[in-house]
PDB file of C-alpha atoms and ligand atoms in Angstrom:
ATOM      1  CA  MET A   1    -130.010  91.029 189.779  1.00  0.00           C
ATOM      2  CA  LEU A   2    -130.319  91.312 193.406  1.00  0.00           C
ATOM      3  CA  ASN A   3    -132.060  89.061 194.094  1.00  0.00           C
ATOM      4  CA  ASN A   4    -129.134  86.022 193.034  1.00  0.00           C
ATOM      5  CA  LEU A   5    -126.462  87.543 194.894  1.00  0.00           C
ATOM      6  CA  LYS A   6    -123.360  85.562 195.252  1.00  0.00           C
ATOM      7  CA  LYS A   7    -122.116  85.695 198.805  1.00  0.00           C
ATOM      8  CA  GLY A   8    -120.098  88.545 199.850  1.00  0.00           C
ATOM      9  CA  GLN A   9    -121.202  90.352 196.554  1.00  0.00           C
ATOM     10  CA  LEU A  10    -123.252  93.385 198.934  1.00  0.00           C
ATOM     11  CA  ILE A  11    -121.106  93.989 201.945  1.00  0.00           C
ATOM     12  CA  VAL A  12    -123.048  96.376 204.118  1.00  0.00           C
ATOM     13  CA  PHE A  13    -121.107  98.414 206.938  1.00  0.00           C
ATOM     14  CA  ALA A  14    -122.730 100.693 210.100  1.00  0.00           C
ATOM     15  CA  ALA A  15    -121.630 102.266 212.660  1.00  0.00           C
ATOM     16  CA  PRO A  16    -122.564 104.596 215.861  1.00  0.00           C
ATOM     17  CA  SER A  17    -121.427 108.368 213.926  1.00  0.00           C
ATOM     18  CA  GLY A  18    -117.738 108.845 215.187  1.00  0.00           C
ATOM     19  CA  ALA A  19    -116.779 105.196 215.092  1.00  0.00           C
ATOM     20  CA  GLY A  20    -114.378 105.277 212.168  1.00  0.00           C
ATOM     21  CA  LYS A  21    -116.779 103.567 209.536  1.00  0.00           C
ATOM     22  CA  SER A  22    -115.906 106.242 206.329  1.00  0.00           C
ATOM     23  CA  THR A  23    -112.513 105.867 207.225  1.00  0.00           C
ATOM     24  CA  LEU A  24    -112.440 102.294 206.823  1.00  0.00           C
ATOM     25  CA  ILE A  25    -114.521 101.573 203.735  1.00  0.00           C
ATOM     26  CA  LYS A  26    -112.261 104.238 202.168  1.00  0.00           C
ATOM     27  CA  GLU A  27    -108.983 102.218 202.683  1.00  0.00           C
ATOM     28  CA  VAL A  28    -111.095  99.043 202.387  1.00  0.00           C
ATOM     29  CA  ILE A  29    -111.978 100.400 198.430  1.00  0.00           C
ATOM     30  CA  SER A  30    -108.600 102.672 197.690  1.00  0.00           C
ATOM     31  CA  ASN A  31    -107.023  98.871 198.709  1.00  0.00           C
ATOM     32  CA  ASN A  32    -109.486  96.686 196.256  1.00  0.00           C
ATOM     33  CA  ASP A  33    -109.964  97.095 192.880  1.00  0.00           C
ATOM     34  CA  LYS A  34    -113.072  95.306 192.404  1.00  0.00           C
ATOM     35  CA  ILE A  35    -114.627  96.646 195.278  1.00  0.00           C
ATOM     36  CA  GLU A  36    -116.254 100.132 195.142  1.00  0.00           C
ATOM     37  CA  LEU A  37    -118.814 102.240 197.559  1.00  0.00           C
ATOM     38  CA  SER A  38    -122.367 102.478 196.505  1.00  0.00           C
ATOM     39  CA  VAL A  39    -123.435 106.496 196.010  1.00  0.00           C
ATOM     40  CA  SER A  40    -126.921 107.443 197.320  1.00  0.00           C
ATOM     41  CA  ALA A  41    -129.032 109.587 196.795  1.00  0.00           C
ATOM     42  CA  THR A  42    -129.105 112.535 199.323  1.00  0.00           C
ATOM     43  CA  THR A  43    -131.171 115.323 200.535  1.00  0.00           C
ATOM     44  CA  ARG A  44    -128.839 116.871 202.906  1.00  0.00           C
ATOM     45  CA  SER A  45    -126.359 119.485 200.944  1.00  0.00           C
ATOM     46  CA  PRO A  46    -122.858 119.236 200.289  1.00  0.00           C
ATOM     47  CA  ARG A  47    -120.374 119.233 203.140  1.00  0.00           C
ATOM     48  CA  GLU A  48    -117.331 121.387 201.887  1.00  0.00           C
ATOM     49  CA  GLY A  49    -115.290 119.297 198.994  1.00  0.00           C
ATOM     50  CA  GLU A  50    -118.369 116.763 199.341  1.00  0.00           C
ATOM     51  CA  ILE A  51    -118.893 116.146 195.185  1.00  0.00           C
ATOM     52  CA  HIS A  52    -122.222 115.324 193.546  1.00  0.00           C
ATOM     53  CA  GLY A  53    -122.002 111.827 191.719  1.00  0.00           C
ATOM     54  CA  LYS A  54    -118.627 110.599 193.964  1.00  0.00           C
ATOM     55  CA  ASP A  55    -120.071 111.629 197.759  1.00  0.00           C
ATOM     56  CA  TYR A  56    -123.551 111.048 197.262  1.00  0.00           C
ATOM     57  CA  PHE A  57    -126.113 112.290 194.249  1.00  0.00           C
ATOM     58  CA  PHE A  58    -127.594 115.228 196.083  1.00  0.00           C
ATOM     59  CA  ILE A  59    -131.107 115.884 194.809  1.00  0.00           C
ATOM     60  CA  THR A  60    -134.363 118.118 196.119  1.00  0.00           C
ATOM     61  CA  ASP A  61    -137.150 116.418 198.795  1.00  0.00           C
ATOM     62  CA  ASN A  62    -139.170 116.286 194.760  1.00  0.00           C
ATOM     63  CA  GLU A  63    -136.992 114.315 193.177  1.00  0.00           C
ATOM     64  CA  PHE A  64    -136.252 112.079 195.985  1.00  0.00           C
ATOM     65  CA  ASN A  65    -139.846 111.652 196.108  1.00  0.00           C
ATOM     66  CA  ASP A  66    -140.046 110.580 192.107  1.00  0.00           C
ATOM     67  CA  LEU A  67    -137.359 108.340 192.867  1.00  0.00           C
ATOM     68  CA  ILE A  68    -139.506 106.363 195.955  1.00  0.00           C
ATOM     69  CA  GLY A  69    -142.422 106.574 193.774  1.00  0.00           C
ATOM     70  CA  LYS A  70    -140.136 105.112 191.004  1.00  0.00           C
ATOM     71  CA  ASP A  71    -139.334 102.314 193.308  1.00  0.00           C
ATOM     72  CA  ALA A  72    -135.852 103.103 192.673  1.00  0.00           C
ATOM     73  CA  PHE A  73    -134.538 102.390 196.180  1.00  0.00           C
ATOM     74  CA  PHE A  74    -133.077  99.171 197.419  1.00  0.00           C
ATOM     75  CA  GLU A  75    -133.630 100.701 200.878  1.00  0.00           C
ATOM     76  CA  THR A  76    -134.259 104.369 202.111  1.00  0.00           C
ATOM     77  CA  ALA A  77    -134.075 106.012 205.492  1.00  0.00           C
ATOM     78  CA  GLU A  78    -134.172 109.344 207.181  1.00  0.00           C
ATOM     79  CA  VAL A  79    -131.203 109.929 209.447  1.00  0.00           C
ATOM     80  CA  HIS A  80    -131.331 113.703 210.915  1.00  0.00           C
ATOM     81  CA  GLY A  81    -134.042 114.935 208.736  1.00  0.00           C
ATOM     82  CA  TYR A  82    -132.723 114.187 205.646  1.00  0.00           C
ATOM     83  CA  GLN A  83    -133.496 111.739 203.698  1.00  0.00           C
ATOM     84  CA  TYR A  84    -130.820 108.857 202.156  1.00  0.00           C
ATOM     85  CA  GLY A  85    -131.243 106.193 200.015  1.00  0.00           C
ATOM     86  CA  THR A  86    -129.583 102.970 197.784  1.00  0.00           C
ATOM     87  CA  LEU A  87    -129.561 103.601 193.973  1.00  0.00           C
ATOM     88  CA  LYS A  88    -131.063 100.161 192.829  1.00  0.00           C
ATOM     89  CA  THR A  89    -129.339 100.940 189.230  1.00  0.00           C
ATOM     90  CA  PHE A  90    -126.283 102.054 190.383  1.00  0.00           C
ATOM     91  CA  VAL A  91    -125.463  99.238 192.350  1.00  0.00           C
ATOM     92  CA  GLU A  92    -126.855  96.841 189.862  1.00  0.00           C
ATOM     93  CA  GLU A  93    -124.405  97.947 187.041  1.00  0.00           C
ATOM     94  CA  LYS A  94    -121.229  97.493 189.295  1.00  0.00           C
ATOM     95  CA  LEU A  95    -122.766  93.955 190.125  1.00  0.00           C
ATOM     96  CA  LYS A  96    -122.949  93.447 186.384  1.00  0.00           C
ATOM     97  CA  ASN A  97    -119.547  94.526 186.012  1.00  0.00           C
ATOM     98  CA  ASN A  98    -118.341  91.928 188.593  1.00  0.00           C
ATOM     99  CA  ILE A  99    -117.403  95.240 191.110  1.00  0.00           C
ATOM    100  CA  ARG A 100    -118.301  94.118 194.572  1.00  0.00           C
ATOM    101  CA  VAL A 101    -120.315  96.764 196.446  1.00  0.00           C
ATOM    102  CA  VAL A 102    -119.810  98.460 200.025  1.00  0.00           C
ATOM    103  CA  LEU A 103    -123.137 100.003 201.657  1.00  0.00           C
ATOM    104  CA  ASP A 104    -122.378 102.438 204.428  1.00  0.00           C
ATOM    105  CA  ILE A 105    -125.707 102.351 205.402  1.00  0.00           C
ATOM    106  CA  ASP A 106    -127.505 103.268 208.649  1.00  0.00           C
ATOM    107  CA  VAL A 107    -129.445 100.638 210.968  1.00  0.00           C
ATOM    108  CA  GLN A 108    -132.671 101.561 209.623  1.00  0.00           C
ATOM    109  CA  GLY A 109    -131.293 100.443 206.137  1.00  0.00           C
ATOM    110  CA  TYR A 110    -129.989  97.210 207.371  1.00  0.00           C
ATOM    111  CA  ASP A 111    -133.121  96.124 208.468  1.00  0.00           C
ATOM    112  CA  GLN A 112    -135.100  96.666 205.030  1.00  0.00           C
ATOM    113  CA  ILE A 113    -133.172  94.441 203.390  1.00  0.00           C
ATOM    114  CA  VAL A 114    -131.559  91.938 205.604  1.00  0.00           C
ATOM    115  CA  ASP A 115    -134.533  89.420 205.534  1.00  0.00           C
ATOM    116  CA  SER A 116    -134.473  89.659 202.271  1.00  0.00           C
ATOM    117  CA  PHE A 117    -130.833  89.205 200.750  1.00  0.00           C
ATOM    118  CA  GLU A 118    -128.841  86.056 202.836  1.00  0.00           C
ATOM    119  CA  ASN A 119    -126.031  86.772 201.330  1.00  0.00           C
ATOM    120  CA  ILE A 120    -124.987  90.246 202.428  1.00  0.00           C
ATOM    121  CA  ILE A 121    -122.335  90.013 204.421  1.00  0.00           C
ATOM    122  CA  SER A 122    -122.615  92.647 207.495  1.00  0.00           C
ATOM    123  CA  ILE A 123    -120.224  94.718 209.445  1.00  0.00           C
ATOM    124  CA  PHE A 124    -120.564  96.572 212.366  1.00  0.00           C
ATOM    125  CA  ILE A 125    -117.863  99.227 213.599  1.00  0.00           C
ATOM    126  CA  ILE A 126    -117.717  99.283 217.047  1.00  0.00           C
ATOM    127  CA  PRO A 127    -115.548 102.058 219.628  1.00  0.00           C
ATOM    128  CA  PRO A 128    -113.634 101.009 222.197  1.00  0.00           C
ATOM    129  CA  SER A 129    -115.850 102.923 224.686  1.00  0.00           C
ATOM    130  CA  LEU A 130    -118.556 105.336 224.779  1.00  0.00           C
ATOM    131  CA  ASN A 131    -115.720 107.685 226.820  1.00  0.00           C
ATOM    132  CA  GLU A 132    -113.524 106.982 223.360  1.00  0.00           C
ATOM    133  CA  LEU A 133    -116.086 108.004 221.235  1.00  0.00           C
ATOM    134  CA  ARG A 134    -117.238 111.456 222.605  1.00  0.00           C
ATOM    135  CA  LYS A 135    -112.942 111.948 222.618  1.00  0.00           C
ATOM    136  CA  ARG A 136    -113.104 111.339 218.716  1.00  0.00           C
ATOM    137  CA  LEU A 137    -116.563 113.352 217.992  1.00  0.00           C
ATOM    138  CA  LEU A 138    -114.744 116.008 219.853  1.00  0.00           C
ATOM    139  CA  SER A 139    -111.585 115.907 218.225  1.00  0.00           C
ATOM    140  CA  ARG A 140    -113.137 116.043 214.669  1.00  0.00           C
ATOM    141  CA  GLY A 141    -114.580 119.692 215.824  1.00  0.00           C
ATOM    142  CA  LEU A 142    -117.331 119.341 213.774  1.00  0.00           C
ATOM    143  CA  ASP A 143    -119.962 119.220 215.520  1.00  0.00           C
ATOM    144  CA  THR A 144    -121.235 121.643 219.038  1.00  0.00           C
ATOM    145  CA  GLU A 145    -121.253 119.515 222.537  1.00  0.00           C
ATOM    146  CA  GLU A 146    -124.585 119.936 222.654  1.00  0.00           C
ATOM    147  CA  VAL A 147    -124.660 117.587 219.066  1.00  0.00           C
ATOM    148  CA  ILE A 148    -122.011 115.311 220.865  1.00  0.00           C
ATOM    149  CA  GLU A 149    -124.073 114.311 223.512  1.00  0.00           C
ATOM    150  CA  LYS A 150    -127.046 113.569 220.812  1.00  0.00           C
ATOM    151  CA  ARG A 151    -124.836 111.562 218.727  1.00  0.00           C
ATOM    152  CA  LEU A 152    -123.526 109.606 221.855  1.00  0.00           C
ATOM    153  CA  ILE A 153    -127.430 109.208 222.637  1.00  0.00           C
ATOM    154  CA  ASN A 154    -127.745 108.006 219.370  1.00  0.00           C
ATOM    155  CA  ALA A 155    -124.888 105.396 219.233  1.00  0.00           C
ATOM    156  CA  LYS A 156    -126.335 103.925 222.328  1.00  0.00           C
ATOM    157  CA  LYS A 157    -129.274 103.591 220.384  1.00  0.00           C
ATOM    158  CA  GLU A 158    -127.427 102.165 217.430  1.00  0.00           C
ATOM    159  CA  LEU A 159    -125.007 100.163 219.380  1.00  0.00           C
ATOM    160  CA  LYS A 160    -128.084  97.842 220.246  1.00  0.00           C
ATOM    161  CA  TYR A 161    -128.646  96.763 216.586  1.00  0.00           C
ATOM    162  CA  ALA A 162    -125.026  95.553 216.238  1.00  0.00           C
ATOM    163  CA  LYS A 163    -125.567  91.718 217.315  1.00  0.00           C
ATOM    164  CA  SER A 164    -127.642  91.618 214.145  1.00  0.00           C
ATOM    165  CA  PHE A 165    -124.641  92.304 212.425  1.00  0.00           C
ATOM    166  CA  ASP A 166    -122.816  88.842 210.773  1.00  0.00           C
ATOM    167  CA  TYR A 167    -119.450  90.633 212.262  1.00  0.00           C
ATOM    168  CA  ILE A 168    -118.839  93.264 215.095  1.00  0.00           C
ATOM    169  CA  VAL A 169    -114.973  95.041 214.646  1.00  0.00           C
ATOM    170  CA  LEU A 170    -113.330  96.923 217.284  1.00  0.00           C
ATOM    171  CA  ASN A 171    -111.854  99.699 216.066  1.00  0.00           C
ATOM    172  CA  ASP A 172    -109.336 100.473 218.585  1.00  0.00           C
ATOM    173  CA  ASP A 173    -106.962 100.591 216.273  1.00  0.00           C
ATOM    174  CA  PHE A 174    -107.063 101.470 212.623  1.00  0.00           C
ATOM    175  CA  LYS A 175    -104.358  99.315 211.038  1.00  0.00           C
ATOM    176  CA  ARG A 176    -105.667  96.213 213.128  1.00  0.00           C
ATOM    177  CA  ALA A 177    -109.369  97.290 212.515  1.00  0.00           C
ATOM    178  CA  PHE A 178    -108.591  97.308 208.649  1.00  0.00           C
ATOM    179  CA  ASP A 179    -107.109  94.041 208.767  1.00  0.00           C
ATOM    180  CA  GLU A 180    -109.801  92.570 210.571  1.00  0.00           C
ATOM    181  CA  ILE A 181    -112.357  93.632 207.736  1.00  0.00           C
ATOM    182  CA  THR A 182    -109.875  92.861 204.776  1.00  0.00           C
ATOM    183  CA  SER A 183    -110.101  89.196 206.224  1.00  0.00           C
ATOM    184  CA  ILE A 184    -113.528  88.922 206.378  1.00  0.00           C
ATOM    185  CA  ILE A 185    -114.306  90.363 202.852  1.00  0.00           C
ATOM    186  CA  LEU A 186    -111.679  88.582 201.471  1.00  0.00           C
ATOM    187  CA  ALA A 187    -112.624  85.199 203.191  1.00  0.00           C
ATOM    188  CA  LYS A 188    -108.896  84.354 204.185  1.00  0.00           C
ATOM    189  CA  ASP A 189    -107.652  82.524 207.339  1.00  0.00           C
ATOM    190  CA  TYR A 190    -108.448  85.446 209.446  1.00  0.00           C
ATOM    191  CA  GLU A 191    -108.140  86.450 213.082  1.00  0.00           C
ATOM    192  CA  TYR A 192    -112.064  87.729 214.273  1.00  0.00           C
ATOM    193  CA  ASN A 193    -111.495  88.691 217.535  1.00  0.00           C
ATOM    194  CA  GLU A 194    -115.579  87.404 217.928  1.00  0.00           C
ATOM    195  CA  ALA A 195    -115.437  86.745 222.079  1.00  0.00           C
ATOM    196  CA  ILE A 196    -113.525  89.949 222.605  1.00  0.00           C
ATOM    197  CA  ASN A 197    -115.594  91.946 220.343  1.00  0.00           C
ATOM    198  CA  LYS A 198    -119.040  90.665 221.774  1.00  0.00           C
ATOM    199  CA  LYS A 199    -117.746  91.316 225.277  1.00  0.00           C
ATOM    200  CA  ILE A 200    -116.863  95.332 224.562  1.00  0.00           C
ATOM    201  CA  LEU A 201    -120.362  95.128 223.005  1.00  0.00           C
ATOM    202  CA  LYS A 202    -121.647  94.163 225.801  1.00  0.00           C
ATOM    203  CA  ASP A 203    -120.023  96.611 228.105  1.00  0.00           C
ATOM    204  CA  LEU A 204    -120.990  99.151 226.033  1.00  0.00           C
ATOM    205  CA  LEU A 205    -124.445  98.825 226.222  1.00  0.00           C
ATOM    206  CA  ASP A 206    -124.580  98.107 230.099  1.00  0.00           C
TER     207      ASP A 206
HETATM  208  P1  5GP B 301    -123.878 111.280 206.531  1.00  0.00           P
HETATM  209  O1  5GP B 301    -124.619 112.483 205.765  1.00  0.00           O
HETATM  210  O2  5GP B 301    -122.957 112.338 207.631  1.00  0.00           O
HETATM  211  O3  5GP B 301    -122.480 111.227 205.210  1.00  0.00           O
HETATM  212  O4  5GP B 301    -124.391 110.048 206.893  1.00  0.00           O
HETATM  213  C1  5GP B 301    -125.173 110.123 207.735  1.00  0.00           C
HETATM  214  C2  5GP B 301    -126.045 109.136 207.714  1.00  0.00           C
HETATM  215  O5  5GP B 301    -126.518 108.234 207.265  1.00  0.00           O
HETATM  216  C3  5GP B 301    -124.360 107.751 208.331  1.00  0.00           C
HETATM  217  O6  5GP B 301    -124.928 106.765 209.227  1.00  0.00           O
HETATM  218  C4  5GP B 301    -124.782 107.099 206.891  1.00  0.00           C
HETATM  219  O7  5GP B 301    -124.080 105.484 206.761  1.00  0.00           O
HETATM  220  C5  5GP B 301    -125.842 107.021 206.618  1.00  0.00           C
HETATM  221  N1  5GP B 301    -126.517 106.780 204.822  1.00  0.00           N
HETATM  222  C6  5GP B 301    -125.978 107.016 203.931  1.00  0.00           C
HETATM  223  N2  5GP B 301    -126.329 107.202 203.299  1.00  0.00           N
HETATM  224  C7  5GP B 301    -127.290 106.126 203.062  1.00  0.00           C
HETATM  225  C8  5GP B 301    -127.861 105.105 202.807  1.00  0.00           C
HETATM  226  O8  5GP B 301    -128.214 104.958 201.333  1.00  0.00           O
HETATM  227  N3  5GP B 301    -129.443 104.878 203.574  1.00  0.00           N
HETATM  228  C9  5GP B 301    -129.236 104.504 204.621  1.00  0.00           C
HETATM  229  N4  5GP B 301    -130.053 103.821 204.945  1.00  0.00           N
HETATM  230  N5  5GP B 301    -128.549 105.592 205.527  1.00  0.00           N
HETATM  231  C10 5GP B 301    -127.306 106.030 204.794  1.00  0.00           C
END
């Protein structure tokens, strides 16, 4: 099934943390009946409000390793000390029912699938600047300053991968970024600001 993908049946999103990826994905999914999120398995514990089977399948290290042994994952990665993986059966079931599937994964996961599946659409979300990213991470109030500094160092590393994605979308304004993503995934005539986005990426990396 995964070897016979039609263009855009799988849509991959990645971004440094704090770029607004999860909120944008939520909006995309709630506005499109035929697009759903792939629910990954993870060994991290649920955060407040997260639901097993909806946000993630929260499983133990042993269960995760068993699934690796059974070749159950499309891709896996270790992120911030925990294991994450996209479940083949979950994705295949959706595709069978003509649902397009969004993968919210990190750049390591993307690296594992990009060469195997040419019909994937991949979108990398970038923040307007690293300063803005720092502000957003501070205002979320989820992390200590030390963790935020680590996330910013990580963000710089992740931004280097942006060029290998099909589209780079700047999240300077939520509505504008959402419209740009909608245009990309619905393949309408769209205003995709490629030149501007690439320039901002260059500034972020300098
Ligand atoms: P969080 O724990 O904050 O929900 O996610 C941490 C990071 O793990 C995010 O960058 C998210 O995209 C990534 N992630 C979530 N699920 C998967 C997955 O199945 N595979 C990979 N490679 N990364 C994932």
